[in-house]
């Protein structure tokens, strides 16, 4: 079982996923950043800072089409 499932509130889960995504991005682990930021986006699809950070990861990895989504 995914340990993140034990985080009770959706808002807490979003914050945890978002912060983990940012942490991995700062560590240049782009695939994990995309994984966690993508999961956060599933919870908050219209979150502006999340969209911007996810686009930045995609740009850094040359995935330009995905950055525009």
mmCIF file of N, CA and C in Angstrom:
data_model
loop_
_atom_site.group_PDB
_atom_site.id
_atom_site.type_symbol
_atom_site.label_atom_id
_atom_site.label_comp_id
_atom_site.label_asym_id
_atom_site.label_seq_id
_atom_site.Cartn_x
_atom_site.Cartn_y
_atom_site.Cartn_z
ATOM 1 N N UNK A 1 0.849 -1.191 0.000
ATOM 2 C CA UNK A 1 0.000 0.000 0.000
ATOM 3 C C UNK A 1 0.883 1.238 0.000
ATOM 4 N N UNK A 2 0.478 2.211 -0.759
ATOM 5 C CA UNK A 2 1.179 3.477 -0.848
ATOM 6 C C UNK A 2 1.046 4.218 0.479
ATOM 7 N N UNK A 3 2.178 4.591 1.071
ATOM 8 C CA UNK A 3 2.122 5.261 2.371
ATOM 9 C C UNK A 3 1.425 6.613 2.299
ATOM 10 N N UNK A 4 1.354 7.209 1.116
ATOM 11 C CA UNK A 4 0.650 8.483 0.975
ATOM 12 C C UNK A 4 -0.846 8.322 1.167
ATOM 13 N N UNK A 5 -1.350 7.111 1.028
ATOM 14 C CA UNK A 5 -2.782 6.882 1.224
ATOM 15 C C UNK A 5 -3.176 7.054 2.685
ATOM 16 N N UNK A 6 -2.218 7.012 3.590
ATOM 17 C CA UNK A 6 -2.532 7.187 5.000
ATOM 18 C C UNK A 6 -2.739 8.659 5.360
ATOM 19 N N UNK A 7 -2.339 9.570 4.477
ATOM 20 C CA UNK A 7 -2.598 10.993 4.711
ATOM 21 C C UNK A 7 -4.101 11.186 4.541
ATOM 22 N N UNK A 8 -4.720 11.703 5.580
ATOM 23 C CA UNK A 8 -6.177 11.659 5.648
ATOM 24 C C UNK A 8 -6.890 12.668 4.764
ATOM 25 N N UNK A 9 -6.543 13.915 4.812
ATOM 26 C CA UNK A 9 -7.318 14.893 4.050
ATOM 27 C C UNK A 9 -6.739 15.074 2.650
ATOM 28 N N UNK A 10 -7.622 15.377 1.728
ATOM 29 C CA UNK A 10 -7.193 15.614 0.354
ATOM 30 C C UNK A 10 -6.237 16.802 0.282
ATOM 31 N N UNK A 11 -6.502 17.845 1.063
ATOM 32 C CA UNK A 11 -5.633 19.022 1.065
ATOM 33 C C UNK A 11 -4.244 18.664 1.575
ATOM 34 N N UNK A 12 -4.155 17.863 2.621
ATOM 35 C CA UNK A 12 -2.856 17.430 3.150
ATOM 36 C C UNK A 12 -2.128 16.571 2.133
ATOM 37 N N UNK A 13 -2.857 15.693 1.464
ATOM 38 C CA UNK A 13 -2.257 14.835 0.444
ATOM 39 C C UNK A 13 -1.729 15.690 -0.706
ATOM 40 N N UNK A 14 -2.514 16.689 -1.124
ATOM 41 C CA UNK A 14 -2.067 17.588 -2.196
ATOM 42 C C UNK A 14 -0.767 18.282 -1.796
ATOM 43 N N UNK A 15 -0.744 18.858 -0.611
ATOM 44 C CA UNK A 15 0.447 19.592 -0.160
ATOM 45 C C UNK A 15 1.672 18.692 -0.106
ATOM 46 N N UNK A 16 1.497 17.478 0.385
ATOM 47 C CA UNK A 16 2.614 16.532 0.475
ATOM 48 C C UNK A 16 3.120 16.169 -0.918
ATOM 49 N N UNK A 17 2.217 15.830 -1.824
ATOM 50 C CA UNK A 17 2.618 15.478 -3.180
ATOM 51 C C UNK A 17 3.306 16.648 -3.879
ATOM 52 N N UNK A 18 2.756 17.839 -3.713
ATOM 53 C CA UNK A 18 3.320 19.032 -4.333
ATOM 54 C C UNK A 18 4.729 19.301 -3.802
ATOM 55 N N UNK A 19 4.893 19.272 -2.498
ATOM 56 C CA UNK A 19 6.203 19.545 -1.895
ATOM 57 C C UNK A 19 7.234 18.486 -2.271
ATOM 58 N N UNK A 20 6.815 17.224 -2.344
ATOM 59 C CA UNK A 20 7.741 16.176 -2.787
ATOM 60 C C UNK A 20 8.152 16.408 -4.238
ATOM 61 N N UNK A 21 7.207 16.813 -5.074
ATOM 62 C CA UNK A 21 7.534 17.117 -6.461
ATOM 63 C C UNK A 21 8.553 18.234 -6.575
ATOM 64 N N UNK A 22 8.370 19.286 -5.798
ATOM 65 C CA UNK A 22 9.310 20.414 -5.806
ATOM 66 C C UNK A 22 10.677 19.962 -5.291
ATOM 67 N N UNK A 23 10.692 19.173 -4.241
ATOM 68 C CA UNK A 23 11.954 18.664 -3.690
ATOM 69 C C UNK A 23 12.726 17.870 -4.749
ATOM 70 N N UNK A 24 12.035 16.957 -5.424
ATOM 71 C CA UNK A 24 12.705 16.171 -6.461
ATOM 72 C C UNK A 24 13.159 17.051 -7.625
ATOM 73 N N UNK A 25 12.390 18.052 -7.968
ATOM 74 C CA UNK A 25 12.791 18.973 -9.029
ATOM 75 C C UNK A 25 14.082 19.697 -8.645
ATOM 76 N N UNK A 26 14.160 20.166 -7.423
ATOM 77 C CA UNK A 26 15.378 20.858 -6.960
ATOM 78 C C UNK A 26 16.582 19.932 -6.923
ATOM 79 N N UNK A 27 16.327 18.650 -6.751
ATOM 80 C CA UNK A 27 17.411 17.661 -6.740
ATOM 81 C C UNK A 27 17.715 17.129 -8.140
ATOM 82 N N UNK A 28 17.058 17.709 -9.144
ATOM 83 C CA UNK A 28 17.238 17.326 -10.536
ATOM 84 C C UNK A 28 16.775 15.898 -10.843
ATOM 85 N N UNK A 29 15.884 15.359 -10.036
ATOM 86 C CA UNK A 29 15.292 14.054 -10.304
ATOM 87 C C UNK A 29 13.962 14.321 -11.008
ATOM 88 N N UNK A 30 14.057 14.588 -12.292
ATOM 89 C CA UNK A 30 12.909 15.057 -13.053
ATOM 90 C C UNK A 30 11.776 14.032 -13.146
ATOM 91 N N UNK A 31 12.115 12.768 -13.301
ATOM 92 C CA UNK A 31 11.056 11.763 -13.427
ATOM 93 C C UNK A 31 10.224 11.658 -12.151
ATOM 94 N N UNK A 32 10.890 11.681 -10.995
ATOM 95 C CA UNK A 32 10.134 11.644 -9.734
ATOM 96 C C UNK A 32 9.365 12.941 -9.535
ATOM 97 N N UNK A 33 9.940 14.061 -9.945
ATOM 98 C CA UNK A 33 9.229 15.340 -9.847
ATOM 99 C C UNK A 33 7.949 15.283 -10.667
ATOM 100 N N UNK A 34 8.044 14.767 -11.888
ATOM 101 C CA UNK A 34 6.869 14.651 -12.747
ATOM 102 C C UNK A 34 5.843 13.716 -12.118
ATOM 103 N N UNK A 35 6.323 12.621 -11.555
ATOM 104 C CA UNK A 35 5.415 11.655 -10.920
ATOM 105 C C UNK A 35 4.616 12.315 -9.798
ATOM 106 N N UNK A 36 5.294 12.987 -8.878
ATOM 107 C CA UNK A 36 4.602 13.560 -7.723
ATOM 108 C C UNK A 36 3.788 14.793 -8.087
ATOM 109 N N UNK A 37 4.322 15.641 -8.954
ATOM 110 C CA UNK A 37 3.551 16.809 -9.372
ATOM 111 C C UNK A 37 2.326 16.384 -10.180
ATOM 112 N N UNK A 38 2.460 15.331 -10.958
ATOM 113 C CA UNK A 38 1.321 14.815 -11.712
ATOM 114 C C UNK A 38 0.222 14.296 -10.798
ATOM 115 N N UNK A 39 0.624 13.618 -9.737
ATOM 116 C CA UNK A 39 -0.369 13.122 -8.778
ATOM 117 C C UNK A 39 -1.040 14.285 -8.053
ATOM 118 N N UNK A 40 -0.264 15.329 -7.753
ATOM 119 C CA UNK A 40 -0.852 16.519 -7.120
ATOM 120 C C UNK A 40 -1.839 17.184 -8.077
ATOM 121 N N UNK A 41 -1.500 17.210 -9.367
ATOM 122 C CA UNK A 41 -2.386 17.815 -10.370
ATOM 123 C C UNK A 41 -3.713 17.060 -10.463
ATOM 124 N N UNK A 42 -3.665 15.748 -10.241
ATOM 125 C CA UNK A 42 -4.911 14.974 -10.238
ATOM 126 C C UNK A 42 -5.869 15.458 -9.153
ATOM 127 N N UNK A 43 -5.309 15.945 -8.047
ATOM 128 C CA UNK A 43 -6.131 16.444 -6.939
ATOM 129 C C UNK A 43 -6.553 17.898 -7.133
ATOM 130 N N UNK A 44 -5.701 18.705 -7.762
ATOM 131 C CA UNK A 44 -5.976 20.137 -7.972
ATOM 132 C C UNK A 44 -5.603 20.527 -9.405
ATOM 133 N N UNK A 45 -6.430 20.152 -10.382
ATOM 134 C CA UNK A 45 -6.076 20.381 -11.782
ATOM 135 C C UNK A 45 -5.829 21.840 -12.166
ATOM 136 N N UNK A 46 -6.453 22.780 -11.514
ATOM 137 C CA UNK A 46 -6.315 24.179 -11.914
ATOM 138 C C UNK A 46 -5.345 24.987 -11.067
ATOM 139 N N UNK A 47 -4.533 24.356 -10.260
ATOM 140 C CA UNK A 47 -3.624 25.061 -9.350
ATOM 141 C C UNK A 47 -2.512 25.745 -10.156
ATOM 142 N N UNK A 48 -2.452 27.099 -10.159
ATOM 143 C CA UNK A 48 -1.522 27.823 -11.034
ATOM 144 C C UNK A 48 -0.039 27.554 -10.751
ATOM 145 N N UNK A 49 0.374 27.559 -9.492
ATOM 146 C CA UNK A 49 1.790 27.329 -9.183
ATOM 147 C C UNK A 49 2.197 25.907 -9.559
ATOM 148 N N UNK A 50 1.313 24.969 -9.327
ATOM 149 C CA UNK A 50 1.585 23.587 -9.698
ATOM 150 C C UNK A 50 1.770 23.469 -11.210
ATOM 151 N N UNK A 51 0.865 24.065 -11.971
ATOM 152 C CA UNK A 51 0.957 24.009 -13.431
ATOM 153 C C UNK A 51 2.266 24.620 -13.918
ATOM 154 N N UNK A 52 2.659 25.722 -13.321
ATOM 155 C CA UNK A 52 3.902 26.395 -13.698
ATOM 156 C C UNK A 52 5.122 25.529 -13.393
ATOM 157 N N UNK A 53 5.145 24.933 -12.216
ATOM 158 C CA UNK A 53 6.285 24.094 -11.841
ATOM 159 C C UNK A 53 6.351 22.820 -12.673
ATOM 160 N N UNK A 54 5.222 22.218 -12.948
ATOM 161 C CA UNK A 54 5.213 21.021 -13.776
ATOM 162 C C UNK A 54 5.676 21.361 -15.193
ATOM 163 N N UNK A 55 5.237 22.486 -15.717
ATOM 164 C CA UNK A 55 5.694 22.921 -17.040
ATOM 165 C C UNK A 55 7.207 23.140 -17.050
ATOM 166 N N UNK A 56 7.742 23.704 -15.975
ATOM 167 C CA UNK A 56 9.193 23.930 -15.888
ATOM 168 C C UNK A 56 9.965 22.614 -15.935
ATOM 169 N N UNK A 57 9.453 21.603 -15.251
ATOM 170 C CA UNK A 57 10.115 20.291 -15.275
ATOM 171 C C UNK A 57 10.088 19.736 -16.696
ATOM 172 N N UNK A 58 8.931 19.819 -17.339
ATOM 173 C CA UNK A 58 8.821 19.331 -18.711
ATOM 174 C C UNK A 58 9.768 20.092 -19.646
ATOM 175 N N UNK A 59 9.873 21.405 -19.484
ATOM 176 C CA UNK A 59 10.788 22.186 -20.316
ATOM 177 C C UNK A 59 12.234 21.764 -20.086
ATOM 178 N N UNK A 60 12.600 21.547 -18.829
ATOM 179 C CA UNK A 60 13.967 21.139 -18.509
ATOM 180 C C UNK A 60 14.327 19.787 -19.105
ATOM 181 N N UNK A 61 13.332 18.960 -19.349
ATOM 182 C CA UNK A 61 13.582 17.632 -19.903
ATOM 183 C C UNK A 61 13.324 17.580 -21.409
ATOM 184 N N UNK A 62 13.030 18.723 -22.015
ATOM 185 C CA UNK A 62 12.814 18.773 -23.452
ATOM 186 C C UNK A 62 11.463 18.256 -23.902
ATOM 187 N N UNK A 63 10.545 18.111 -22.982
ATOM 188 C CA UNK A 63 9.210 17.601 -23.305
ATOM 189 C C UNK A 63 8.270 18.791 -23.516
ATOM 190 N N UNK A 64 8.507 19.486 -24.617
ATOM 191 C CA UNK A 64 7.854 20.767 -24.869
ATOM 192 C C UNK A 64 6.344 20.642 -25.056
ATOM 193 N N UNK A 65 5.897 19.614 -25.740
ATOM 194 C CA UNK A 65 4.449 19.449 -25.950
ATOM 195 C C UNK A 65 3.721 19.273 -24.631
ATOM 196 N N UNK A 66 4.308 18.495 -23.724
ATOM 197 C CA UNK A 66 3.679 18.288 -22.426
ATOM 198 C C UNK A 66 3.702 19.559 -21.591
ATOM 199 N N UNK A 67 4.732 20.389 -21.768
ATOM 200 C CA UNK A 67 4.821 21.641 -21.016
ATOM 201 C C UNK A 67 3.677 22.583 -21.380
ATOM 202 N N UNK A 68 3.178 22.466 -22.601
ATOM 203 C CA UNK A 68 2.107 23.347 -23.056
ATOM 204 C C UNK A 68 0.714 22.907 -22.597
ATOM 205 N N UNK A 69 0.604 21.682 -22.093
ATOM 206 C CA UNK A 69 -0.699 21.165 -21.680
ATOM 207 C C UNK A 69 -1.206 21.829 -20.429
#
